[in-house]
Short mmCIF file of C-alpha atoms and ligand atoms in Angstrom, two decimals:
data_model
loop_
_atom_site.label_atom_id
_atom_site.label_comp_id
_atom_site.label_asym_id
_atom_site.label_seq_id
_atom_site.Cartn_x
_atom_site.Cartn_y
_atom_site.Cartn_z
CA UNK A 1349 -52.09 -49.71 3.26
CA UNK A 1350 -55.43 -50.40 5.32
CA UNK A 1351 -58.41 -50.36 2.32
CA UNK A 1352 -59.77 -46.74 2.15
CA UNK A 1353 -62.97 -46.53 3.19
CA UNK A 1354 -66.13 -45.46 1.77
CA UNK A 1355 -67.79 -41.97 2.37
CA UNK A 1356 -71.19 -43.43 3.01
CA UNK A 1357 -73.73 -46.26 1.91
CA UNK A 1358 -73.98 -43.63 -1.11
CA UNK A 1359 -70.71 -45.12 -2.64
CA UNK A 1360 -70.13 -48.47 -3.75
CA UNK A 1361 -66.32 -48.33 -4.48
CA UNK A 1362 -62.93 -47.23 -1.98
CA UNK A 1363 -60.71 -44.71 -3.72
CA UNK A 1364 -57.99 -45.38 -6.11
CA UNK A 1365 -55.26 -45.00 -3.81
CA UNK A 1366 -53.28 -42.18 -5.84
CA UNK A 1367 -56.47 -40.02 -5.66
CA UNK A 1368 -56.49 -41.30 -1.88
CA UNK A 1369 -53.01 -39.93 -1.24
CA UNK A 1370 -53.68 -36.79 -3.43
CA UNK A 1371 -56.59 -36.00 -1.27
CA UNK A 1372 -55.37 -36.61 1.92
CA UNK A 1373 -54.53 -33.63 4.00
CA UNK A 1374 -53.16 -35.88 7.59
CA UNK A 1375 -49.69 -35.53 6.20
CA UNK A 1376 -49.53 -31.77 7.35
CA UNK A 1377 -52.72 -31.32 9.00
CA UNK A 1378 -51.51 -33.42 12.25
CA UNK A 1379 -50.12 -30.46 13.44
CA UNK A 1380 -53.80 -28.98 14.22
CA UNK A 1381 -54.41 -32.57 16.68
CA UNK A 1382 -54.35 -30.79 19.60
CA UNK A 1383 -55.68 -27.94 18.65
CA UNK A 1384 -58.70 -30.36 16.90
CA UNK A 1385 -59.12 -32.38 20.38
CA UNK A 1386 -59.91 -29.52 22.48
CA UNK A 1387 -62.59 -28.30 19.96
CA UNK A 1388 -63.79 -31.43 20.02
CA UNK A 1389 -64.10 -31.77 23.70
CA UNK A 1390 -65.88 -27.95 23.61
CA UNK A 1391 -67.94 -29.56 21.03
CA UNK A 1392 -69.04 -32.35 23.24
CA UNK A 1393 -69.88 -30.57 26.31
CA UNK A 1394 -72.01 -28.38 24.43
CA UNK A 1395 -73.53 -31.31 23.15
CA UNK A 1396 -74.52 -31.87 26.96
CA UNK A 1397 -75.34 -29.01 27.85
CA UNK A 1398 -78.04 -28.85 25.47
CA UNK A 1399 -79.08 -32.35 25.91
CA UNK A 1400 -78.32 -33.39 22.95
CA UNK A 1401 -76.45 -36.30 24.25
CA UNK A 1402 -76.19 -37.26 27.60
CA UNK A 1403 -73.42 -35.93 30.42
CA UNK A 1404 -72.20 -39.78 30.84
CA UNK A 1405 -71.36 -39.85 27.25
CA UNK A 1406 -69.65 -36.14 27.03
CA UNK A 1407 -67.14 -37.42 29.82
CA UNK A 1408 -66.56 -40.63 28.05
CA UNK A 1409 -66.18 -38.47 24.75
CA UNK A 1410 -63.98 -36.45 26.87
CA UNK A 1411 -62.21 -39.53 28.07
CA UNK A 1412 -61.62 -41.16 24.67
CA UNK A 1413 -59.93 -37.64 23.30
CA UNK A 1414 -57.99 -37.16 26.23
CA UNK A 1415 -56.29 -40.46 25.72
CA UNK A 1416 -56.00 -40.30 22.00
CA UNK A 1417 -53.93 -36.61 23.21
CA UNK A 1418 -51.65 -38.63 25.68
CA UNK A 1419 -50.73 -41.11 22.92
CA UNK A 1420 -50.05 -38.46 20.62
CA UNK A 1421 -47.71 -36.77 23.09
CA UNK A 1422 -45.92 -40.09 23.63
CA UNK A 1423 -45.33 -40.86 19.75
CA UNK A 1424 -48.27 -43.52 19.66
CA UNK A 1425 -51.08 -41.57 17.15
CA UNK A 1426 -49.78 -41.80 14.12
CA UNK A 1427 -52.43 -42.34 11.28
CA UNK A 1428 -51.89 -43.19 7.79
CA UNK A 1429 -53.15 -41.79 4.89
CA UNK A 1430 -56.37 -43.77 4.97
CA UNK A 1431 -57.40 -41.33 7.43
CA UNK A 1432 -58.06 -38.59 5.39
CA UNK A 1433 -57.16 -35.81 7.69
CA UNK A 1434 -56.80 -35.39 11.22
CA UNK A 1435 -60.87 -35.34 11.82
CA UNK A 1436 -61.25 -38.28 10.64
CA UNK A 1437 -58.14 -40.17 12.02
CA UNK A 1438 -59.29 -38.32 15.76
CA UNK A 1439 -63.16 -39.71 15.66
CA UNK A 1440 -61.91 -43.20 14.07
CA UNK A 1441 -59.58 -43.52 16.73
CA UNK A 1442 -61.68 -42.26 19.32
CA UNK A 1443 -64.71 -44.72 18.01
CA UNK A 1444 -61.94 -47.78 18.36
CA UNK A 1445 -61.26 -46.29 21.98
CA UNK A 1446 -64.58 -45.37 23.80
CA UNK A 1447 -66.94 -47.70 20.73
CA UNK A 1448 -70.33 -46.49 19.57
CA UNK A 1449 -70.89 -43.24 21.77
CA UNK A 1450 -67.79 -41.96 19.66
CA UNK A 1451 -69.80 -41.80 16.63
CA UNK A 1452 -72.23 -39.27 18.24
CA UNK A 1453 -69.21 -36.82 18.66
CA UNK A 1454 -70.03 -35.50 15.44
CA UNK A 1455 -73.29 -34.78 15.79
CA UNK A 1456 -74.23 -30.73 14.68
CA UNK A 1457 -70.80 -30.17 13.31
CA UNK A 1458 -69.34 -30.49 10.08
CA UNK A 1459 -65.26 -30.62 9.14
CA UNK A 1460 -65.58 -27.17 7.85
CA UNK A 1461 -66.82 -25.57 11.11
CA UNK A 1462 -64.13 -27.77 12.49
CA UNK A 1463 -61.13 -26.91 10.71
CA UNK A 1464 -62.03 -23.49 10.80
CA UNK A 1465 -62.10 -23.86 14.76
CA UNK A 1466 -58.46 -25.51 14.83
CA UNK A 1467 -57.01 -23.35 12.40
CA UNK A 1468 -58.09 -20.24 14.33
CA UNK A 1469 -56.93 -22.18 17.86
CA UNK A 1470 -53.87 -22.58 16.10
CA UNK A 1471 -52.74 -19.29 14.69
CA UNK A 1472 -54.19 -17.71 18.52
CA UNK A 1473 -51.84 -19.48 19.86
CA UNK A 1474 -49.03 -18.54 18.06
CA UNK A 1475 -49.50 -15.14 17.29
CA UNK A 1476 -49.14 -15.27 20.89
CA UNK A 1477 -45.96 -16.64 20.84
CA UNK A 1478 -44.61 -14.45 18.20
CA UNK A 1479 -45.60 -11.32 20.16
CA UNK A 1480 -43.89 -13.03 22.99
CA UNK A 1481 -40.70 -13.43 20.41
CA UNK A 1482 -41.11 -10.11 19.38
CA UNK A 1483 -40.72 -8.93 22.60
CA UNK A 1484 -37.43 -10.58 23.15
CA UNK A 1485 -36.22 -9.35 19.84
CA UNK A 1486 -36.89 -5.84 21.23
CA UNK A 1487 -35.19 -6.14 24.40
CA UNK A 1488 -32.14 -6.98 22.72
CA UNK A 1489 -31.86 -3.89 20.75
CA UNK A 1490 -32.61 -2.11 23.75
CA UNK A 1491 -29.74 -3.58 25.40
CA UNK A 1492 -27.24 -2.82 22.74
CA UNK A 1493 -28.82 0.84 22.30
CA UNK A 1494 -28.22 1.73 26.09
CA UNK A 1495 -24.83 0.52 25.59
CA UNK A 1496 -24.13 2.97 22.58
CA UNK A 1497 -26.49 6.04 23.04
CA UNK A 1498 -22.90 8.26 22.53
CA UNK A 1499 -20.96 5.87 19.79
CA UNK A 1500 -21.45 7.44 16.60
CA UNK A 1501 -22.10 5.74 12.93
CA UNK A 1502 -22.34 7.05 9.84
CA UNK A 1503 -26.19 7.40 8.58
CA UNK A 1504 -26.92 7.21 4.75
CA UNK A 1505 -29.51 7.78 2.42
CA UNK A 1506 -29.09 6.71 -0.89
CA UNK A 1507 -26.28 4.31 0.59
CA UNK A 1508 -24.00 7.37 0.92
CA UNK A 1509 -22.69 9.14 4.06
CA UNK A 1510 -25.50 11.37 4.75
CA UNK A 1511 -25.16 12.76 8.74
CA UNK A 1512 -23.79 10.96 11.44
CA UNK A 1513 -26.06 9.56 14.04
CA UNK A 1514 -26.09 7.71 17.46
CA UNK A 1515 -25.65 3.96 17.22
CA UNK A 1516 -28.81 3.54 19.37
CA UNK A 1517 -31.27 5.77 17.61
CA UNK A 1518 -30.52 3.75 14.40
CA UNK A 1519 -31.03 0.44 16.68
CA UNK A 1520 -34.08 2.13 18.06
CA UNK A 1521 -35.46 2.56 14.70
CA UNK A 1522 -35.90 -1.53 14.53
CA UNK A 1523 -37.71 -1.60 17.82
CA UNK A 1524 -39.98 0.61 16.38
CA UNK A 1525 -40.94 -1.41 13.54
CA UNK A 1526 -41.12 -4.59 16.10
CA UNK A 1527 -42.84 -2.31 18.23
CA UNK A 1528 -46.02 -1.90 14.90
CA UNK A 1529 -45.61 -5.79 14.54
CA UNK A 1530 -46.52 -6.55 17.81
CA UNK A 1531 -49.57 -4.07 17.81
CA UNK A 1532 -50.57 -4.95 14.13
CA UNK A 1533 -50.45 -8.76 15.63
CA UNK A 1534 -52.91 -8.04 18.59
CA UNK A 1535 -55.33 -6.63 15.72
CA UNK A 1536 -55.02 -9.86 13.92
CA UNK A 1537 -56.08 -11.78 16.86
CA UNK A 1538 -59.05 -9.45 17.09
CA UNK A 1539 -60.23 -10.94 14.10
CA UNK A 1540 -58.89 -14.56 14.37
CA UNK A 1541 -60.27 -15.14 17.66
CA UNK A 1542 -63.67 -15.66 16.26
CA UNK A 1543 -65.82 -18.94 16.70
CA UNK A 1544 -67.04 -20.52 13.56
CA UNK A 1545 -67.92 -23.70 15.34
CA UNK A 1546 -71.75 -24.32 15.01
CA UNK A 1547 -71.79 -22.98 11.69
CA UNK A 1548 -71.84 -26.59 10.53
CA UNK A 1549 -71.48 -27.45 7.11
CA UNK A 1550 -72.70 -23.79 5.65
CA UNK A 1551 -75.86 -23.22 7.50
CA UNK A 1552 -75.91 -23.87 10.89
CA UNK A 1553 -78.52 -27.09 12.11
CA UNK A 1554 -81.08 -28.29 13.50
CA UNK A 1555 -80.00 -29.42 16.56
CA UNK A 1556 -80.96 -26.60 19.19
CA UNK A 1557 -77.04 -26.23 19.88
CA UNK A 1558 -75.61 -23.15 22.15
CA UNK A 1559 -72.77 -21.53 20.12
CA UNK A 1560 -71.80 -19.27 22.75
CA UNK A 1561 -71.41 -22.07 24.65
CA UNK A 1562 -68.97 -23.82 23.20
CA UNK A 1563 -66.95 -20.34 22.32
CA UNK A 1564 -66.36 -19.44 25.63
CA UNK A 1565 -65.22 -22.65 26.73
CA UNK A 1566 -62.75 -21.69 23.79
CA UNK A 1567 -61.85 -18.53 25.06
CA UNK A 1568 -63.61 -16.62 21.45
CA UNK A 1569 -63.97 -13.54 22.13
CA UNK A 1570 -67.14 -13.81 20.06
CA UNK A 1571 -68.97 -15.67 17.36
CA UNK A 1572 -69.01 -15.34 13.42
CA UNK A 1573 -72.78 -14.19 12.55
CA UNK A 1574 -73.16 -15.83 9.24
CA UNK A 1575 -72.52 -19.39 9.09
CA UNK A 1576 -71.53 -19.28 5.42
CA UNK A 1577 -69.27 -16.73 6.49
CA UNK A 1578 -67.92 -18.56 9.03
CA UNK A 1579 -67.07 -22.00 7.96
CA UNK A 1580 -65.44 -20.15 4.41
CA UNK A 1581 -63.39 -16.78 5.76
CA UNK A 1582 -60.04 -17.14 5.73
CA UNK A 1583 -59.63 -13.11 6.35
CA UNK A 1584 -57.83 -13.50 9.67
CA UNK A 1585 -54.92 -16.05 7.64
CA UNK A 1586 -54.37 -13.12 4.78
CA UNK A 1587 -53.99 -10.81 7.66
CA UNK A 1588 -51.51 -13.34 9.68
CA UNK A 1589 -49.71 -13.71 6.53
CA UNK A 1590 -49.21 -10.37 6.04
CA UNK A 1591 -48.23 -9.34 9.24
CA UNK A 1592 -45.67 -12.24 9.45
CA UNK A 1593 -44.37 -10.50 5.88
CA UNK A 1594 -43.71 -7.27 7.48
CA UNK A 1595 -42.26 -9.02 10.18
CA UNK A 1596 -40.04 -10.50 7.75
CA UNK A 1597 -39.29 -7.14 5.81
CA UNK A 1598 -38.10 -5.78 8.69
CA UNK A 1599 -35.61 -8.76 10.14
CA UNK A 1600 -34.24 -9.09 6.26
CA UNK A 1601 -33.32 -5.06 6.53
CA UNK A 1602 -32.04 -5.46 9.40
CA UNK A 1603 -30.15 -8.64 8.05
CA UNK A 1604 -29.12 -6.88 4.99
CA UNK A 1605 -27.80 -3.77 7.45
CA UNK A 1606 -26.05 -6.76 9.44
CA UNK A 1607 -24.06 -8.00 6.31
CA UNK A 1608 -23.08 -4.94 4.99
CA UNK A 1609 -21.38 -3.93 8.46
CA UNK A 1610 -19.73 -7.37 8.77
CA UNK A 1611 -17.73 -6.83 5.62
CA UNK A 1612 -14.55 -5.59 4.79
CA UNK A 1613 -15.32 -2.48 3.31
CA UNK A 1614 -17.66 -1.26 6.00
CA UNK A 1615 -16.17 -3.06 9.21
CA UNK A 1616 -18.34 -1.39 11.58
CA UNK A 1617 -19.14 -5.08 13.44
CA UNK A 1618 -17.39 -8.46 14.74
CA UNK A 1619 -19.43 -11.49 14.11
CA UNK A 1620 -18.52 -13.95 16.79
CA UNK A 1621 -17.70 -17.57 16.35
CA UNK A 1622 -20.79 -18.52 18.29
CA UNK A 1623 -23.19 -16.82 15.42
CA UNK A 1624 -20.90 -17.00 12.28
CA UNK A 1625 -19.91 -20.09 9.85
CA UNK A 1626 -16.48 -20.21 8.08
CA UNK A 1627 -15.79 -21.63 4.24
CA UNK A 1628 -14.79 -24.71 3.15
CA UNK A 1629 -12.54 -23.59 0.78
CA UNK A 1630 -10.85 -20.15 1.76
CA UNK A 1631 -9.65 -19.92 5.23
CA UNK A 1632 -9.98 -16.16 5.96
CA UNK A 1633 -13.49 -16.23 5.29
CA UNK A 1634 -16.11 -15.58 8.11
CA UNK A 1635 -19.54 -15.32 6.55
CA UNK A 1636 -22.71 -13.95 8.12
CA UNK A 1637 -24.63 -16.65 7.05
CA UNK A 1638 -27.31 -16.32 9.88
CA UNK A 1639 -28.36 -12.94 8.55
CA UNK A 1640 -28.52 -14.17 4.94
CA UNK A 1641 -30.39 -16.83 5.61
CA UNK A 1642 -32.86 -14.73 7.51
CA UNK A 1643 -32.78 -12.11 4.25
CA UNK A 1644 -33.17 -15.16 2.00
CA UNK A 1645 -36.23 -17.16 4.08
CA UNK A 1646 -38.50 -13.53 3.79
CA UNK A 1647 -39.45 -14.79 -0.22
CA UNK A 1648 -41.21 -18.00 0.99
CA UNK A 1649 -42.91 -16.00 3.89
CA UNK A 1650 -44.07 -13.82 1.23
CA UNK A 1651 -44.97 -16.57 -1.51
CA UNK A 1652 -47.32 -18.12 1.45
CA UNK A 1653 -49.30 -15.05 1.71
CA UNK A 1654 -49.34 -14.39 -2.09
CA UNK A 1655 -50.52 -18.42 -2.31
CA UNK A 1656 -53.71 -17.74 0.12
CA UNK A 1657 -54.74 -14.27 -1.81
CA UNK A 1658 -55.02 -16.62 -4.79
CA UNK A 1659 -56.44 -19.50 -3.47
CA UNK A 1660 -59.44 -17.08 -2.01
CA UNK A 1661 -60.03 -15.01 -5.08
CA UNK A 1662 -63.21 -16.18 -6.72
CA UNK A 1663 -64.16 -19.11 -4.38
CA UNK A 1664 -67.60 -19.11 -4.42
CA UNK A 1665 -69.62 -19.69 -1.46
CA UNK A 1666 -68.73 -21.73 1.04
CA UNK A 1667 -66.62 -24.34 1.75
CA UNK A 1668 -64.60 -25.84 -1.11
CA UNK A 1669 -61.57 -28.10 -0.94
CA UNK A 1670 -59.19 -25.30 -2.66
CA UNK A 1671 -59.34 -24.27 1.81
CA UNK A 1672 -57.27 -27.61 2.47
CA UNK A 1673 -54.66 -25.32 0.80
CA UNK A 1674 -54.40 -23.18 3.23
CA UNK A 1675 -52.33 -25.11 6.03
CA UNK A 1676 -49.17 -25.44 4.71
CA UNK A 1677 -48.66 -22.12 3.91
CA UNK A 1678 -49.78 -20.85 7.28
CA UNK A 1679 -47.83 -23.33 8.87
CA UNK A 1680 -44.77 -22.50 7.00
CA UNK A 1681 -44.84 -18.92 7.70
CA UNK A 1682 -45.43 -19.34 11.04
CA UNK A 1683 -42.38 -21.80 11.54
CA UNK A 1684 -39.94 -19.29 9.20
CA UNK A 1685 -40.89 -15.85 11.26
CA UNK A 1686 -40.45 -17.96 15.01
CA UNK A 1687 -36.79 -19.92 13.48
CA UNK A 1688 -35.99 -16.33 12.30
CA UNK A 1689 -37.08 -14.43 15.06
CA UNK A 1690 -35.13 -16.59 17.28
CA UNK A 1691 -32.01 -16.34 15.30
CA UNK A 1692 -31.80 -12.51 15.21
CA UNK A 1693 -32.23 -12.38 19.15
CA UNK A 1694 -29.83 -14.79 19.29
CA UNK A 1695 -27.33 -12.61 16.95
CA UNK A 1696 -27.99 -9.84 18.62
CA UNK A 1697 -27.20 -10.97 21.92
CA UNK A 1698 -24.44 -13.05 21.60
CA UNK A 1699 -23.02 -12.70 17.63
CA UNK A 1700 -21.88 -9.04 16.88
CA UNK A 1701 -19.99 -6.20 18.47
CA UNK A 1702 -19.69 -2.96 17.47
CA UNK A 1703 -16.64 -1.89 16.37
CA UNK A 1704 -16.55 1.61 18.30
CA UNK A 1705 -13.12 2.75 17.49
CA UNK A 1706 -13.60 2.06 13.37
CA UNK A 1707 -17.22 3.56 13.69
CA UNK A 1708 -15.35 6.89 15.78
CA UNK A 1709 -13.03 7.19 12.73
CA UNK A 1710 -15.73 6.60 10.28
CA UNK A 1711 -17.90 9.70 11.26
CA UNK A 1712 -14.26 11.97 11.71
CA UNK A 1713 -13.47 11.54 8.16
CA UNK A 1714 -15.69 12.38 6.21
CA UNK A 1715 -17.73 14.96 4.98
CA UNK A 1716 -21.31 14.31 6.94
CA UNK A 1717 -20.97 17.58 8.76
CA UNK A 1718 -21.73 19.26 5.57
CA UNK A 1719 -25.30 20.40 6.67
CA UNK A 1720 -23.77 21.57 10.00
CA UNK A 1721 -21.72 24.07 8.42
CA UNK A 1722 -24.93 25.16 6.44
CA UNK A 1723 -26.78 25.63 9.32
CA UNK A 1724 -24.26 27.02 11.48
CA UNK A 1725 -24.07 30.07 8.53
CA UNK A 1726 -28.04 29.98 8.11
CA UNK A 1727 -28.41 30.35 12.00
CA UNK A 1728 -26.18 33.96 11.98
CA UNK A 1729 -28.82 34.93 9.35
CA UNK A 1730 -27.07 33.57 6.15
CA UNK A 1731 -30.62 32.54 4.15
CA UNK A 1732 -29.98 28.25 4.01
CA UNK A 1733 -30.16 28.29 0.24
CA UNK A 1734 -26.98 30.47 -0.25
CA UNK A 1735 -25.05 28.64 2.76
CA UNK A 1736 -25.63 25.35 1.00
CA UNK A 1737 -24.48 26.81 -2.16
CA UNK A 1738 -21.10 28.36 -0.26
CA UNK A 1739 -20.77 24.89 1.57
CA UNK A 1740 -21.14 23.09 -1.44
CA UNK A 1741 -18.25 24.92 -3.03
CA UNK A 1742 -16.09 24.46 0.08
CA UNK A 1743 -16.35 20.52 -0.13
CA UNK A 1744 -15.53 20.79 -3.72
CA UNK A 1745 -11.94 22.66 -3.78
CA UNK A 1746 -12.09 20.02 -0.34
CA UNK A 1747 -12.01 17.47 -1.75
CA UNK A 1748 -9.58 17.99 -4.61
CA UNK A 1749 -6.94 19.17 -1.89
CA UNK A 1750 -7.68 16.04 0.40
CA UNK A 1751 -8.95 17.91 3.36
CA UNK A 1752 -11.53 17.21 5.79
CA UNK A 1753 -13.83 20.55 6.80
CA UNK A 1754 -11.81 20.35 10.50
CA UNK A 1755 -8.96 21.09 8.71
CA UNK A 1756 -10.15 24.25 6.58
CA UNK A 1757 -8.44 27.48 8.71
CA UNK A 1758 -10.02 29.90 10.57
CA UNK A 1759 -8.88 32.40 7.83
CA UNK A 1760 -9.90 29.93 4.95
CA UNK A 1761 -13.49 29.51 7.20
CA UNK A 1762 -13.69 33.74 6.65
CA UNK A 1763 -12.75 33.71 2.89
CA UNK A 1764 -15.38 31.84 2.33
CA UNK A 1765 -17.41 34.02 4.54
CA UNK A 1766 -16.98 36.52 7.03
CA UNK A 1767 -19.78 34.98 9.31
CA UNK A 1768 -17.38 32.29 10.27
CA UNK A 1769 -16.05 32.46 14.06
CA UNK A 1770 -14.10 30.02 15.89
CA UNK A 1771 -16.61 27.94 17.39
CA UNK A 1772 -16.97 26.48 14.17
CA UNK A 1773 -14.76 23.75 14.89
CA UNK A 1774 -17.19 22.29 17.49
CA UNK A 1775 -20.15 23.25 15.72
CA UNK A 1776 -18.85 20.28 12.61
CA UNK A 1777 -17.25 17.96 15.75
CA UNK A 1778 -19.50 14.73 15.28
CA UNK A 1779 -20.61 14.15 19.04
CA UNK A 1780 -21.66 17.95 18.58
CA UNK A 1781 -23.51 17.48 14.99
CA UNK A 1782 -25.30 14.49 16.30
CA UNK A 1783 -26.11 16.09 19.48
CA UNK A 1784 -27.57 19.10 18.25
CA UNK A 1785 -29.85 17.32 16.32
CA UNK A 1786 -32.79 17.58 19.20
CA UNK A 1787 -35.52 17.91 17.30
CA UNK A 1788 -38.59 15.49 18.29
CA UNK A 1789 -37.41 11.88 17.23
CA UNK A 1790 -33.88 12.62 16.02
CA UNK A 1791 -30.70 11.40 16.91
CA UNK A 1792 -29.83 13.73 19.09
CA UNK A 1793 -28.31 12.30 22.77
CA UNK A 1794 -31.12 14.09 24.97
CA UNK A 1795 -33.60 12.40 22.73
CA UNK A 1796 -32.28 9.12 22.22
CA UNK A 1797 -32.69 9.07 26.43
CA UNK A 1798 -36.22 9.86 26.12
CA UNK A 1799 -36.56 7.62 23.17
CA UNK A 1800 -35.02 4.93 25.37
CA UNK A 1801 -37.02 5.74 28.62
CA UNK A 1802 -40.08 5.65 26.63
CA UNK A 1803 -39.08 1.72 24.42
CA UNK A 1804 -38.54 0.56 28.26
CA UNK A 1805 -41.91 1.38 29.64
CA UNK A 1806 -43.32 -0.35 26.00
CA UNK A 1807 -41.85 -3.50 27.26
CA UNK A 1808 -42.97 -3.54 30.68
CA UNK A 1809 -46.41 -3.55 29.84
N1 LIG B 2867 -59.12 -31.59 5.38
C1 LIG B 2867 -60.10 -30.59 5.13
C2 LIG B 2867 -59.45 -29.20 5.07
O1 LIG B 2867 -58.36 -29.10 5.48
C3 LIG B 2867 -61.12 -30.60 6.21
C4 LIG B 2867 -62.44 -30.08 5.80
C5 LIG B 2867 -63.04 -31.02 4.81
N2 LIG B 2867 -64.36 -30.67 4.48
C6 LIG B 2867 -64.97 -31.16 3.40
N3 LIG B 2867 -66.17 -30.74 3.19
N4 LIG B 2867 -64.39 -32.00 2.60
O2 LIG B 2867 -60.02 -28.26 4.58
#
């Protein structure tokens, strides 16, 4: 290992090269290089703009971290632990390139308004590309829900057969929570896309800089007005963090919906070989592992955001090293919800198929037209109460004589009360119970149009 330095003339002895290691953040915080080198170069025109150094040395600044990106890209940056961090390894390697004018780079900046520029460069980007993901996640539900607007499953609450609904207005449900991850992402960015750079250390300096400067050439929308503010908030990571965990919530219920369907006792889905993994033991087995993985990766996207609440509670003002902690957890959570995100398209568009002849069967025998009856009675002016009470009785003595409310006779249908007609029978058919259920929102096949005219102009904006 090349000798660790020394901070300053201030210290007289390197580190002990455990506590060098144990300090060192360039094992993980590489990933922020390019993100670091085009702050940087913001950084140094600024500098020139303001005259604080000369134009000829911004463009060989420029130059110097240009080059150190191209040999990053090609595999050829790849600093030890002596470095520190990536800050350091970028202006040591940038001194070695372009010699003494590299050591002015740093001139009216400090690593904390630094690393609070790459870190918010970082996560702009990829919320970016998440809402991007999101987008495809969408479209495949929307795909499979224009293919089924008329196949019928059974809905539950409480896991039990509650009414039957359209296939695609239970899909549709999980582009509408994709649909509130996107928007609660593009209120994130709000709030990450905020320049801290020129904040310096904790307050600002006394070089006659031009913040806005250097944030537009950024693309911040605008700049943080308190420098201790800035170079400490970590806000806009909590925020990430926790929209990545609802993210999450919702793929692992969807997941959890997924494995349910795929096994033997619901069978309402095929998982194709493509998507599916088999065991090594018991031949029959096809296992849904995709799903359960997904389900299963939601706790560490959840222990990252839990792991930044703590580190932030009671940090004092501003910048203290507890912020180096930060990274991995972001980093990690944004690499879980893309791999994820990714696999459920993919599942979706190429690993399942409904199973529309067990799901037809499904909603025919059983008892989810209950309500129907009800409200067939309570629509001739039976009060509801009383017509659940009669129903109620009907699946009872139903379901001790194994029969299905289609197979109750007109007669038996009159016993029970003389309001009874024979349109019955298609009032408690399932296409009919889910149809009729037009209300605003609700499964019903006129609305689940609407509901999928209205996803499709969502996605072409
Ligand atoms: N590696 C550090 C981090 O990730 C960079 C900032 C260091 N600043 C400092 N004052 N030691 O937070």
């Amino acid at each position: 290992m090349t000798k660790q330095k020394t901070w300053s003339a201030r210290f007289e002895s390197a580190l002990n090269p455990a506590i060098a290691i144990f300090n060192a953040s360039i094992g993980f915080d590489i990933e922020l290089i390019e993100y670091d080198l085009t702050g940087s170069i913001a950084h140094a025109k600024m500098l020139a703009k303001t005259k604080i150094i000369s134009d000829a040395e911004a463009q060989q600044l420029e130059f110097g971290l240009e080059q150190i990106r191209t040999e990053y890209q090609q595999g050829n940056f790849n600093p030890g632990v002596e470095a520190e961090d990536v800050h350091f390894a970028v202006e040591r390697r940038l001194i070695e390139i372009v010699g003494d004018v590299g050591k002015k780079l740093h001139t009216a900046r400090s690593r904390n308004d630094q690393v609070g520029t790459d870190i918010r460069l970082y996560l702009r980007a990829q919320i970016k590309q998440i809402q991007q993901q999101l987008r495809q996640f969408q479209t495949a539900l929307l795909v499979h829900s224009e293919n089924h607007v008329e196949t019928l499953i059974p809905g539950y609450t409480h896991l039990q057969r509650a009414q039957p609904l359209s296939l695609a207005h239970h899909l549709l449900a999980y582009f509408q929570m994709a649909q509130r991850d996107v928007e609660r992402l593009e209120d994130v960015y709000k709030r990450t896309n905020i320049s801290p750079l020129g904040c310096g250390a904790l307050a600002g300096t006394t070089f006659p800089i031009d913040r806005e400067y250097s944030a537009e050439l950024l693309g911040f929308d605008r700049l943080y007005e308190n420098s201790l503010d800035g170079v400490s908030d970590r806000d806009f990571a909590i925020e990430f963090l926790c929209a990545a965990s609802l993210i999450m919530v919702h793929l692992s219920r969807l997941s959890e919906e997924m494995i349910l369907w795929a096994s033997q006792e619901f069978n309402f889905i095929t998982l194709k070989d493509t998507c599916a993994t088999g065991s090594s033991i018991m031949p029959q087995k096809k296992n849904p592992d995709i799903p359960e993985l997904v389900r299963g990766k939601t706790g560490r996207v959840f222990g990252h955001l839990q792991a930044l609440l703590v580190i932030m509670k009671g940090l004092p003002l501003a910048y203290n090293k507890d912020l180096q902690e930060d990274k991995e957890g972001i980093f990690d959570g944004v690499k879980t919800v893309k791999a994820c995100l990714e696999a459920m398209t993919i599942l979706l568009q190429e690993g399942i198929e409904f199973k529309t002849a067990r799901l037809a069967k499904a909603v025919a025998e059983d008892f989810s037209n209950a309500t129907d009856v009800a409200d067939y009675l309570a629509s001739k002016d039976v009060p509801f109460r009383e017509a659940y009470n009669l129903v109620g009785k009907v699946v009872k003595t139903s379901l001790a004589t194994g029969k299905l409310l289609k197979d109750l006779t007109l007669e038996e249908w009159q016993q029970l009360h003389p309001a009874f007609e024979a349109d019955i029978y298609d009032a408690i058919a399932p296409k009919q119970v889910v149809s009729a259920r037009n209300s605003y929102g609700g499964t019903g096949f006129a609305q689940v149009h609407q509901a999928i005219a209205k996803a499709k102009s969502l996605l072409d904006t």
